[in-house]
Amino acid sequence: MFTVLVGIADGCLAARPSISFAWPSEREGLILGRRSSRYASHHRRIQQSTPTRPFRLPGGLVSPASMNENTENLDSEDSFEAALQRHGMEFDAPLAESLRQYAELMWRYNEQLNLTRHTTWDLFVGRDLRDCLQLAHLIQPDEVVLDLGSGNGVPGIPLAILRPDVEVSLAESVGKRAKVLDEMVTELNLAVPVYAARGEQLLEDFRFTTIVSRAVGSLLKFCRWVEPHWSSFDRLLLVKGPRWVEERGEARHHGALKDVDLRVLASYPLGPPALDGGDDETPEGDEGADDAGPGQGVVLQLSRKGRFE
């Protein structure tokens, strides 16, 4: 059984980076939502940061390797609890309730906007939540994380629920979706800012330790996108499906990996496919999104060559 414990074990993670802040000027109007002391820290530009020690699993989060164990002969009822059982996951009650509320909000707004095709508990747990749990193990405490092209809030909102020790922001360039995301984080009482802007706009004024993204674009597209922005973040974590190998070949063919260090940080079996075999709808205007289908999911890390040596 997969159990998520939110506490962080002492001594197994990097120390908090030394940082200094300055308020941004012209981009402040892009921020949606309410303010709080922690919320406001997301709006500040990090001017200096020491490298985070990469990729040690938080001691308070159990490895996801045990997911899918003991999943036979379980109740097939389409409920959150039954889906968690089928996928070998178990959460403390407050965490489970927050995740449930998020899924229900997403489905409610899905009636107005095309946010997701994962409209059953089995798909939410087996696809969306599974991807977010993989990312949750790869983020250090006190990191400043941007969910790029957040769309329906995956992975950023579940990540903020699972890892309250991490500062998460959402970027969504489609205004209607950004407004819905802001309403969702408000209803969930999360101190998560939502930016109605493209990622490159934010990186002009802010610095993040990690950018995360799922179902937004091809590996080649991301390799080209990161080139002018390396000074504004340390690494990019991409959630991909089985097509990532094909995308890697395409990126190599175009020479896009020459100055990029590409690593596979996690590989895991995907949950059941959506009825049409596809992943979530991608943010408007983004081509080449990963159509996972059945098979293996991966978390890829892109960083500037030599950054973590």
mmCIF file of C-alpha atoms in Angstrom:
data_model
loop_
_atom_site.group_PDB
_atom_site.id
_atom_site.type_symbol
_atom_site.label_atom_id
_atom_site.label_comp_id
_atom_site.label_asym_id
_atom_site.label_seq_id
_atom_site.Cartn_x
_atom_site.Cartn_y
_atom_site.Cartn_z
ATOM 1 C CA MET A 1 0.000 0.000 0.000
ATOM 2 C CA PHE A 2 1.319 3.456 -0.902
ATOM 3 C CA THR A 3 1.286 5.896 1.999
ATOM 4 C CA VAL A 4 2.087 9.593 1.731
ATOM 5 C CA LEU A 5 3.471 11.190 4.869
ATOM 6 C CA VAL A 6 3.926 14.896 4.531
ATOM 7 C CA GLY A 7 6.677 15.355 7.111
ATOM 8 C CA ILE A 8 10.287 15.699 5.942
ATOM 9 C CA ALA A 9 13.049 13.651 7.536
ATOM 10 C CA ASP A 10 15.956 15.608 8.973
ATOM 11 C CA GLY A 11 19.296 15.522 7.280
ATOM 12 C CA CYS A 12 18.338 13.994 3.945
ATOM 13 C CA LEU A 13 17.750 17.163 1.969
ATOM 14 C CA ALA A 14 19.693 20.163 0.812
ATOM 15 C CA ALA A 15 19.815 23.275 2.958
ATOM 16 C CA ARG A 16 17.591 26.154 1.950
ATOM 17 C CA PRO A 17 19.311 28.346 -0.671
ATOM 18 C CA SER A 18 20.461 31.806 0.320
ATOM 19 C CA ILE A 19 18.262 34.260 -1.549
ATOM 20 C CA SER A 20 17.472 37.947 -1.682
ATOM 21 C CA PHE A 21 14.302 39.487 -3.020
ATOM 22 C CA ALA A 22 13.181 42.586 -4.882
ATOM 23 C CA TRP A 23 9.627 43.422 -5.810
ATOM 24 C CA PRO A 24 8.869 43.247 -9.528
ATOM 25 C CA SER A 25 7.458 46.248 -11.273
ATOM 26 C CA GLU A 26 5.582 45.914 -14.539
ATOM 27 C CA ARG A 27 4.449 42.263 -14.321
ATOM 28 C CA GLU A 28 2.499 42.581 -11.095
ATOM 29 C CA GLY A 29 -0.734 43.082 -13.020
ATOM 30 C CA LEU A 30 -0.472 39.535 -14.369
ATOM 31 C CA ILE A 31 -1.078 38.058 -10.932
ATOM 32 C CA LEU A 32 -4.559 36.828 -10.097
ATOM 33 C CA GLY A 33 -5.986 36.034 -6.688
ATOM 34 C CA ARG A 34 -5.611 37.054 -3.100
ATOM 35 C CA ARG A 35 -2.535 37.941 -1.071
ATOM 36 C CA SER A 36 -0.937 36.544 2.062
ATOM 37 C CA SER A 37 2.555 36.753 3.522
ATOM 38 C CA ARG A 38 3.557 33.463 1.935
ATOM 39 C CA TYR A 39 1.562 34.192 -1.213
ATOM 40 C CA ALA A 40 3.401 37.475 -1.642
ATOM 41 C CA SER A 41 6.763 35.722 -1.628
ATOM 42 C CA HIS A 42 5.850 34.169 -4.965
ATOM 43 C CA HIS A 43 5.704 37.624 -6.524
ATOM 44 C CA ARG A 44 9.299 38.471 -5.664
ATOM 45 C CA ARG A 45 12.219 37.970 -7.937
ATOM 46 C CA ILE A 46 15.004 35.752 -6.639
ATOM 47 C CA GLN A 47 18.181 37.620 -7.461
ATOM 48 C CA GLN A 48 20.672 35.086 -6.101
ATOM 49 C CA SER A 49 20.362 31.420 -5.292
ATOM 50 C CA THR A 50 22.862 28.698 -4.583
ATOM 51 C CA PRO A 51 22.362 25.436 -6.491
ATOM 52 C CA THR A 52 20.038 22.989 -4.814
ATOM 53 C CA ARG A 53 21.456 19.554 -4.154
ATOM 54 C CA PRO A 54 19.582 17.525 -6.734
ATOM 55 C CA PHE A 55 17.270 14.601 -6.557
ATOM 56 C CA ARG A 56 17.374 13.037 -3.118
ATOM 57 C CA LEU A 57 13.991 11.640 -2.177
ATOM 58 C CA PRO A 58 12.330 13.488 0.704
ATOM 59 C CA GLY A 59 12.391 11.187 3.690
ATOM 60 C CA GLY A 60 8.763 11.958 4.476
ATOM 61 C CA LEU A 61 7.531 10.716 1.124
ATOM 62 C CA VAL A 62 7.656 6.975 0.617
ATOM 63 C CA SER A 63 8.984 5.775 -2.745
ATOM 64 C CA PRO A 64 6.169 5.198 -5.280
ATOM 65 C CA ALA A 65 7.628 1.836 -6.288
ATOM 66 C CA SER A 66 4.927 0.031 -4.302
ATOM 67 C CA MET A 67 2.075 1.517 -6.337
ATOM 68 C CA ASN A 68 -0.051 -1.076 -8.155
ATOM 69 C CA GLU A 69 0.546 -3.693 -5.435
ATOM 70 C CA ASN A 70 -2.468 -5.593 -4.064
ATOM 71 C CA THR A 71 -4.787 -4.209 -6.719
ATOM 72 C CA GLU A 72 -6.601 -7.418 -7.666
ATOM 73 C CA ASN A 73 -10.106 -8.316 -6.504
ATOM 74 C CA LEU A 74 -10.841 -4.858 -5.119
ATOM 75 C CA ASP A 75 -14.175 -3.091 -5.259
ATOM 76 C CA SER A 76 -14.693 -1.709 -8.775
ATOM 77 C CA GLU A 77 -16.966 1.099 -7.559
ATOM 78 C CA ASP A 78 -16.017 4.420 -9.149
ATOM 79 C CA SER A 79 -15.185 6.331 -5.985
ATOM 80 C CA PHE A 80 -12.048 8.120 -4.878
ATOM 81 C CA GLU A 81 -11.396 5.615 -2.094
ATOM 82 C CA ALA A 82 -11.855 2.619 -4.397
ATOM 83 C CA ALA A 83 -9.573 4.154 -7.024
ATOM 84 C CA LEU A 84 -6.874 4.791 -4.424
ATOM 85 C CA GLN A 85 -7.117 1.149 -3.367
ATOM 86 C CA ARG A 86 -6.911 -0.116 -6.922
ATOM 87 C CA HIS A 87 -3.758 1.902 -7.508
ATOM 88 C CA GLY A 88 -2.160 1.065 -4.166
ATOM 89 C CA MET A 89 -2.256 4.585 -2.718
ATOM 90 C CA GLU A 90 -3.193 5.728 0.770
ATOM 91 C CA PHE A 91 -3.309 9.261 2.167
ATOM 92 C CA ASP A 92 -3.967 10.849 5.519
ATOM 93 C CA ALA A 93 -7.587 12.025 5.692
ATOM 94 C CA PRO A 94 -6.966 15.815 5.313
ATOM 95 C CA LEU A 95 -4.720 15.263 2.301
ATOM 96 C CA ALA A 96 -7.185 12.882 0.678
ATOM 97 C CA GLU A 97 -10.026 15.346 1.204
ATOM 98 C CA SER A 98 -8.077 18.184 -0.440
ATOM 99 C CA LEU A 99 -7.239 16.007 -3.442
ATOM 100 C CA ARG A 100 -10.866 14.920 -3.716
ATOM 101 C CA GLN A 101 -12.060 18.529 -3.593
ATOM 102 C CA TYR A 102 -9.598 19.495 -6.300
ATOM 103 C CA ALA A 103 -10.805 16.742 -8.656
ATOM 104 C CA GLU A 104 -14.439 17.671 -8.068
ATOM 105 C CA LEU A 105 -13.691 21.347 -8.738
ATOM 106 C CA MET A 106 -11.837 20.466 -11.929
ATOM 107 C CA TRP A 107 -14.776 18.380 -13.159
ATOM 108 C CA ARG A 108 -17.252 21.094 -12.228
ATOM 109 C CA TYR A 109 -15.376 23.697 -14.260
ATOM 110 C CA ASN A 110 -14.898 21.139 -17.017
ATOM 111 C CA GLU A 111 -18.565 21.657 -17.855
ATOM 112 C CA GLN A 112 -17.703 25.237 -18.855
ATOM 113 C CA LEU A 113 -14.205 24.764 -20.296
ATOM 114 C CA ASN A 114 -12.510 21.809 -21.915
ATOM 115 C CA LEU A 115 -10.046 21.151 -19.087
ATOM 116 C CA THR A 116 -9.656 17.374 -19.012
ATOM 117 C CA ARG A 117 -10.772 14.055 -20.461
ATOM 118 C CA HIS A 118 -9.880 12.287 -17.211
ATOM 119 C CA THR A 119 -13.399 12.446 -15.796
ATOM 120 C CA THR A 120 -13.438 9.286 -13.658
ATOM 121 C CA TRP A 121 -11.768 8.612 -10.341
ATOM 122 C CA ASP A 122 -9.738 5.819 -11.924
ATOM 123 C CA LEU A 123 -8.259 8.169 -14.513
ATOM 124 C CA PHE A 124 -7.694 10.969 -12.012
ATOM 125 C CA VAL A 125 -5.834 8.676 -9.620
ATOM 126 C CA GLY A 126 -4.129 6.441 -12.189
ATOM 127 C CA ARG A 127 -2.944 9.256 -14.430
ATOM 128 C CA ASP A 128 -3.085 12.703 -12.854
ATOM 129 C CA LEU A 129 -2.304 11.839 -9.261
ATOM 130 C CA ARG A 130 0.292 9.236 -10.212
ATOM 131 C CA ASP A 131 2.233 11.810 -12.258
ATOM 132 C CA CYS A 132 2.059 14.347 -9.426
ATOM 133 C CA LEU A 133 3.326 11.840 -6.865
ATOM 134 C CA GLN A 134 6.347 11.136 -9.034
ATOM 135 C CA LEU A 135 7.155 14.840 -9.146
ATOM 136 C CA ALA A 136 6.564 15.240 -5.410
ATOM 137 C CA HIS A 137 9.529 12.949 -4.724
ATOM 138 C CA LEU A 138 11.862 14.994 -6.894
ATOM 139 C CA ILE A 139 11.312 18.438 -5.370
ATOM 140 C CA GLN A 140 13.450 19.750 -2.512
ATOM 141 C CA PRO A 141 11.938 21.552 0.507
ATOM 142 C CA ASP A 142 11.542 25.314 0.068
ATOM 143 C CA GLU A 143 11.977 25.183 -3.697
ATOM 144 C CA VAL A 144 10.257 27.836 -5.782
ATOM 145 C CA VAL A 145 8.367 25.935 -8.484
ATOM 146 C CA LEU A 146 6.512 27.125 -11.588
ATOM 147 C CA ASP A 147 3.912 24.936 -13.283
ATOM 148 C CA LEU A 148 4.246 25.996 -16.920
ATOM 149 C CA GLY A 149 1.083 25.807 -19.032
ATOM 150 C CA SER A 150 -0.913 24.652 -16.044
ATOM 151 C CA GLY A 151 -4.162 24.115 -17.965
ATOM 152 C CA ASN A 152 -6.386 22.223 -15.515
ATOM 153 C CA GLY A 153 -3.942 22.597 -12.624
ATOM 154 C CA VAL A 154 -2.050 19.320 -13.056
ATOM 155 C CA PRO A 155 0.607 18.978 -11.808
ATOM 156 C CA GLY A 156 0.829 22.270 -9.921
ATOM 157 C CA ILE A 157 -2.257 22.147 -7.690
ATOM 158 C CA PRO A 158 -1.847 18.526 -6.485
ATOM 159 C CA LEU A 159 1.859 19.246 -5.972
ATOM 160 C CA ALA A 160 0.979 22.208 -3.744
ATOM 161 C CA ILE A 161 -1.365 19.949 -1.745
ATOM 162 C CA LEU A 162 1.152 17.100 -1.435
ATOM 163 C CA ARG A 163 4.145 19.345 -0.690
ATOM 164 C CA PRO A 164 3.103 22.334 1.446
ATOM 165 C CA ASP A 165 6.806 22.930 2.135
ATOM 166 C CA VAL A 166 7.281 23.981 -1.514
ATOM 167 C CA GLU A 167 6.257 27.311 -3.070
ATOM 168 C CA VAL A 168 4.245 26.591 -6.214
ATOM 169 C CA SER A 169 3.028 29.072 -8.835
ATOM 170 C CA LEU A 170 0.837 28.415 -11.878
ATOM 171 C CA ALA A 171 1.314 29.987 -15.316
ATOM 172 C CA GLU A 172 -1.500 29.748 -17.862
ATOM 173 C CA SER A 173 -1.597 31.989 -20.924
ATOM 174 C CA VAL A 174 -5.264 31.313 -21.766
ATOM 175 C CA GLY A 175 -7.167 33.903 -19.747
ATOM 176 C CA LYS A 176 -10.322 31.876 -19.103
ATOM 177 C CA ARG A 177 -8.328 28.940 -17.798
ATOM 178 C CA ALA A 178 -6.168 31.183 -15.640
ATOM 179 C CA LYS A 179 -9.303 32.641 -14.053
ATOM 180 C CA VAL A 180 -10.658 29.147 -13.346
ATOM 181 C CA LEU A 181 -7.333 28.086 -11.835
ATOM 182 C CA ASP A 182 -7.408 31.107 -9.555
ATOM 183 C CA GLU A 183 -10.944 30.265 -8.447
ATOM 184 C CA MET A 184 -9.907 26.677 -7.740
ATOM 185 C CA VAL A 185 -6.887 27.567 -5.587
ATOM 186 C CA THR A 186 -9.035 30.097 -3.720
ATOM 187 C CA GLU A 187 -11.717 27.489 -2.971
ATOM 188 C CA LEU A 188 -9.004 25.043 -1.895
ATOM 189 C CA ASN A 189 -7.475 27.700 0.385
ATOM 190 C CA LEU A 190 -4.048 27.306 -1.219
ATOM 191 C CA ALA A 191 -1.494 30.135 -1.195
ATOM 192 C CA VAL A 192 -0.713 29.524 -4.863
ATOM 193 C CA PRO A 193 -0.465 32.509 -7.222
ATOM 194 C CA VAL A 194 -1.843 32.170 -10.740
ATOM 195 C CA TYR A 195 -0.220 34.136 -13.558
ATOM 196 C CA ALA A 196 -2.250 34.865 -16.680
ATOM 197 C CA ALA A 197 0.889 34.960 -18.786
ATOM 198 C CA ARG A 198 3.275 32.915 -20.870
ATOM 199 C CA GLY A 199 6.288 31.442 -19.126
ATOM 200 C CA GLU A 200 8.830 33.569 -20.957
ATOM 201 C CA GLN A 201 7.080 36.709 -19.703
ATOM 202 C CA LEU A 202 7.385 35.573 -16.089
ATOM 203 C CA LEU A 203 11.035 34.644 -16.469
ATOM 204 C CA GLU A 204 11.833 38.239 -17.348
ATOM 205 C CA ASP A 205 10.979 39.269 -13.775
ATOM 206 C CA PHE A 206 11.091 36.146 -11.599
ATOM 207 C CA ARG A 207 13.461 33.324 -10.839
ATOM 208 C CA PHE A 208 12.423 29.746 -10.021
ATOM 209 C CA THR A 209 14.471 26.797 -8.869
ATOM 210 C CA THR A 210 12.367 24.291 -10.836
ATOM 211 C CA ILE A 211 9.858 24.502 -13.676
ATOM 212 C CA VAL A 212 7.450 21.575 -14.072
ATOM 213 C CA SER A 213 5.222 20.825 -17.038
ATOM 214 C CA ARG A 214 2.986 18.083 -18.395
ATOM 215 C CA ALA A 215 1.324 17.683 -21.812
ATOM 216 C CA VAL A 216 2.434 21.072 -23.100
ATOM 217 C CA GLY A 217 4.926 20.447 -25.911
ATOM 218 C CA SER A 218 7.541 18.200 -27.461
ATOM 219 C CA LEU A 219 11.050 17.744 -26.095
ATOM 220 C CA LEU A 220 12.459 19.603 -29.107
ATOM 221 C CA LYS A 221 10.143 22.517 -28.415
ATOM 222 C CA PHE A 222 11.256 22.700 -24.777
ATOM 223 C CA CYS A 223 14.966 22.422 -25.642
ATOM 224 C CA ARG A 224 14.616 25.445 -27.885
ATOM 225 C CA TRP A 225 12.457 27.291 -25.380
ATOM 226 C CA VAL A 226 14.924 27.014 -22.485
ATOM 227 C CA GLU A 227 17.974 28.365 -24.349
ATOM 228 C CA PRO A 228 17.497 32.066 -23.559
ATOM 229 C CA HIS A 229 16.097 31.494 -20.065
ATOM 230 C CA TRP A 230 18.655 29.392 -18.163
ATOM 231 C CA SER A 231 19.550 32.276 -15.852
ATOM 232 C CA SER A 232 15.950 32.334 -14.584
ATOM 233 C CA PHE A 233 15.691 28.727 -13.357
ATOM 234 C CA ASP A 234 17.861 25.741 -12.446
ATOM 235 C CA ARG A 235 16.055 22.821 -14.049
ATOM 236 C CA LEU A 236 12.967 21.791 -15.965
ATOM 237 C CA LEU A 237 11.034 18.624 -15.048
ATOM 238 C CA LEU A 238 8.841 17.238 -17.828
ATOM 239 C CA VAL A 239 6.230 14.526 -17.334
ATOM 240 C CA LYS A 240 6.154 12.401 -20.489
ATOM 241 C CA GLY A 241 4.646 9.190 -21.803
ATOM 242 C CA PRO A 242 6.151 6.454 -24.015
ATOM 243 C CA ARG A 243 6.684 8.843 -26.938
ATOM 244 C CA TRP A 244 9.514 10.575 -25.111
ATOM 245 C CA VAL A 245 12.098 8.290 -26.763
ATOM 246 C CA GLU A 246 10.875 9.346 -30.198
ATOM 247 C CA GLU A 247 10.964 12.979 -29.089
ATOM 248 C CA ARG A 248 14.528 12.585 -27.800
ATOM 249 C CA GLY A 249 15.580 11.278 -31.209
ATOM 250 C CA GLU A 250 13.961 14.266 -32.886
ATOM 251 C CA ALA A 251 15.713 16.686 -30.521
ATOM 252 C CA ARG A 252 19.080 15.021 -31.141
ATOM 253 C CA HIS A 253 18.545 15.128 -34.893
ATOM 254 C CA HIS A 254 18.083 18.894 -34.706
ATOM 255 C CA GLY A 255 21.084 19.372 -32.395
ATOM 256 C CA ALA A 256 18.875 20.681 -29.608
ATOM 257 C CA LEU A 257 20.508 18.540 -26.892
ATOM 258 C CA LYS A 258 24.046 19.789 -27.516
ATOM 259 C CA ASP A 259 24.073 22.119 -24.506
ATOM 260 C CA VAL A 260 21.373 20.357 -22.474
ATOM 261 C CA ASP A 261 21.844 17.690 -19.819
ATOM 262 C CA LEU A 262 18.879 15.295 -20.175
ATOM 263 C CA ARG A 263 18.235 12.738 -17.426
ATOM 264 C CA VAL A 264 15.452 10.284 -16.674
ATOM 265 C CA LEU A 265 14.661 10.788 -12.981
ATOM 266 C CA ALA A 266 11.661 8.448 -12.754
ATOM 267 C CA SER A 267 10.059 5.724 -14.858
ATOM 268 C CA TYR A 268 6.747 4.173 -13.842
ATOM 269 C CA PRO A 269 3.748 2.285 -15.256
ATOM 270 C CA LEU A 270 0.901 4.500 -16.359
ATOM 271 C CA GLY A 271 -2.632 4.010 -15.155
ATOM 272 C CA PRO A 272 -5.508 3.042 -17.455
ATOM 273 C CA PRO A 273 -5.732 5.085 -20.669
ATOM 274 C CA ALA A 274 -8.530 7.537 -21.363
ATOM 275 C CA LEU A 275 -11.321 6.212 -23.563
ATOM 276 C CA ASP A 276 -9.735 7.717 -26.665
ATOM 277 C CA GLY A 277 -6.208 6.770 -25.601
ATOM 278 C CA GLY A 278 -5.084 10.356 -25.097
ATOM 279 C CA ASP A 279 -3.848 12.555 -22.299
ATOM 280 C CA ASP A 280 -5.438 15.755 -21.107
ATOM 281 C CA GLU A 281 -6.281 18.464 -23.561
ATOM 282 C CA THR A 282 -3.255 20.690 -23.990
ATOM 283 C CA PRO A 283 -3.236 24.443 -23.457
ATOM 284 C CA GLU A 284 -4.499 26.286 -26.490
ATOM 285 C CA GLY A 285 -1.806 26.940 -29.077
ATOM 286 C CA ASP A 286 0.594 24.220 -27.864
ATOM 287 C CA GLU A 287 1.412 21.555 -30.410
ATOM 288 C CA GLY A 288 3.236 18.281 -29.987
ATOM 289 C CA ALA A 289 1.840 17.324 -26.591
ATOM 290 C CA ASP A 290 2.614 13.855 -25.370
ATOM 291 C CA ASP A 291 -0.149 11.318 -26.018
ATOM 292 C CA ALA A 292 0.786 8.840 -23.334
ATOM 293 C CA GLY A 293 -1.539 5.895 -23.861
ATOM 294 C CA PRO A 294 -0.764 2.672 -21.994
ATOM 295 C CA GLY A 295 2.859 1.976 -21.087
ATOM 296 C CA GLN A 296 5.570 3.740 -19.109
ATOM 297 C CA GLY A 297 5.539 7.304 -17.900
ATOM 298 C CA VAL A 298 8.756 9.188 -17.204
ATOM 299 C CA VAL A 299 9.922 12.353 -15.502
ATOM 300 C CA LEU A 300 12.693 13.973 -17.527
ATOM 301 C CA GLN A 301 15.051 16.599 -16.192
ATOM 302 C CA LEU A 302 16.515 19.237 -18.470
ATOM 303 C CA SER A 303 19.304 21.430 -17.137
ATOM 304 C CA ARG A 304 22.136 23.435 -18.602
ATOM 305 C CA LYS A 305 25.058 21.111 -19.290
ATOM 306 C CA GLY A 306 27.346 20.955 -16.242
ATOM 307 C CA ARG A 307 24.805 22.592 -13.904
ATOM 308 C CA PHE A 308 24.610 19.676 -11.453
ATOM 309 C CA GLU A 309 28.010 18.048 -11.918
#
